[in-house]
mmCIF file of C-alpha atoms in Angstrom:
data_model
loop_
_atom_site.group_PDB
_atom_site.id
_atom_site.type_symbol
_atom_site.label_atom_id
_atom_site.label_comp_id
_atom_site.label_asym_id
_atom_site.label_seq_id
_atom_site.Cartn_x
_atom_site.Cartn_y
_atom_site.Cartn_z
ATOM 1 C CA MET A 9 -0.721 5.219 -9.100
ATOM 2 C CA ASP A 10 -1.753 1.747 -7.282
ATOM 3 C CA GLU A 11 -4.965 3.413 -5.704
ATOM 4 C CA PHE A 12 -5.863 5.375 -8.422
ATOM 5 C CA ALA A 13 -6.709 2.461 -10.656
ATOM 6 C CA MET A 14 -8.455 0.411 -8.332
ATOM 7 C CA LEU A 15 -10.572 3.366 -7.584
ATOM 8 C CA GLN A 16 -11.142 4.006 -11.088
ATOM 9 C CA LEU A 17 -12.117 0.510 -11.781
ATOM 10 C CA ARG A 18 -15.282 0.515 -9.354
ATOM 11 C CA LYS A 19 -16.995 2.947 -10.715
ATOM 12 C CA ILE A 20 -19.279 1.980 -13.978
ATOM 13 C CA TYR A 21 -16.631 2.939 -17.065
ATOM 14 C CA GLY A 22 -13.413 2.119 -15.503
ATOM 15 C CA ILE A 23 -10.520 3.683 -15.675
ATOM 16 C CA ASN A 24 -9.806 6.720 -18.754
ATOM 17 C CA LYS A 25 -6.604 5.249 -20.019
ATOM 18 C CA ALA A 26 -6.252 9.273 -21.373
ATOM 19 C CA GLU A 27 -6.529 10.389 -17.739
ATOM 20 C CA PHE A 28 -4.522 7.900 -16.373
ATOM 21 C CA LYS A 29 -1.116 8.317 -18.687
ATOM 22 C CA GLU A 30 -2.218 12.753 -18.156
ATOM 23 C CA ARG A 31 -1.970 12.070 -14.682
ATOM 24 C CA PHE A 32 1.353 9.740 -14.327
ATOM 25 C CA GLY A 33 3.360 10.701 -17.356
ATOM 26 C CA ILE A 34 2.509 6.748 -18.571
ATOM 27 C CA ALA A 35 -0.145 4.723 -20.575
ATOM 28 C CA ILE A 36 -1.451 2.119 -17.909
ATOM 29 C CA GLU A 37 -1.051 -0.819 -20.467
ATOM 30 C CA LYS A 38 3.087 -0.256 -19.837
ATOM 31 C CA ARG A 39 2.770 0.202 -15.753
ATOM 32 C CA TYR A 40 0.287 -2.840 -15.522
ATOM 33 C CA SER A 41 0.875 -4.791 -18.631
ATOM 34 C CA GLU A 42 1.097 -8.522 -16.986
ATOM 35 C CA ILE A 43 -2.119 -7.508 -14.720
ATOM 36 C CA LEU A 44 -3.882 -6.340 -17.375
ATOM 37 C CA LYS A 45 -3.460 -9.245 -19.716
ATOM 38 C CA LYS A 46 -4.218 -11.859 -17.408
ATOM 39 C CA HIS A 47 -7.525 -10.470 -16.396
ATOM 40 C CA LYS A 48 -7.895 -9.362 -19.933
ATOM 41 C CA ASP A 49 -7.351 -13.701 -20.793
ATOM 42 C CA ASN A 50 -9.268 -14.966 -17.958
ATOM 43 C CA GLY A 51 -12.410 -12.757 -18.985
ATOM 44 C CA PHE A 52 -12.775 -10.543 -16.091
ATOM 45 C CA ILE A 53 -11.832 -6.870 -17.401
ATOM 46 C CA GLU A 54 -12.700 -5.465 -21.404
ATOM 47 C CA GLU A 55 -11.149 -2.383 -22.966
ATOM 48 C CA ASP A 56 -13.328 -0.446 -24.793
ATOM 49 C CA ASP A 57 -14.037 3.294 -26.437
ATOM 50 C CA GLY A 58 -10.291 4.218 -24.556
ATOM 51 C CA PHE A 59 -11.528 3.182 -20.938
ATOM 52 C CA ILE A 60 -10.317 -0.064 -19.296
ATOM 53 C CA ARG A 61 -13.594 -1.683 -17.181
ATOM 54 C CA PHE A 62 -14.819 -4.544 -15.376
ATOM 55 C CA THR A 63 -16.522 -7.511 -17.423
ATOM 56 C CA ILE A 64 -19.605 -8.478 -16.188
ATOM 57 C CA LYS A 65 -17.447 -12.333 -15.246
ATOM 58 C CA GLY A 66 -14.919 -9.501 -13.913
ATOM 59 C CA LEU A 67 -18.178 -7.492 -11.222
ATOM 60 C CA ASP A 68 -17.962 -11.291 -9.398
ATOM 61 C CA MET A 69 -13.708 -11.434 -9.079
ATOM 62 C CA ALA A 70 -12.985 -8.093 -8.624
ATOM 63 C CA ASN A 71 -11.436 -8.713 -5.648
ATOM 64 C CA LEU A 72 -9.178 -11.217 -6.869
ATOM 65 C CA VAL A 73 -8.212 -8.204 -9.984
ATOM 66 C CA PHE A 74 -7.660 -5.300 -6.996
ATOM 67 C CA GLU A 75 -5.085 -7.439 -5.051
ATOM 68 C CA ASP A 76 -2.659 -7.266 -7.839
ATOM 69 C CA PHE A 77 -3.307 -3.898 -7.890
ATOM 70 C CA VAL A 78 -1.474 -3.465 -4.489
#
């Protein structure tokens, strides 16, 4: 799950929430609630149209976000 989330986040469209749930049987928000909240609050990631992706600000801080997923 960690590797999948990290690798998908590297893509422009980000993590497909439905695909994550289908693949792992758990909602990404449930598995990574603290990490997602932390980085949304920091303005590094955003949710839109069923995807979680980096913001422009977050692209510069990607390594910090990735650290939390591993």
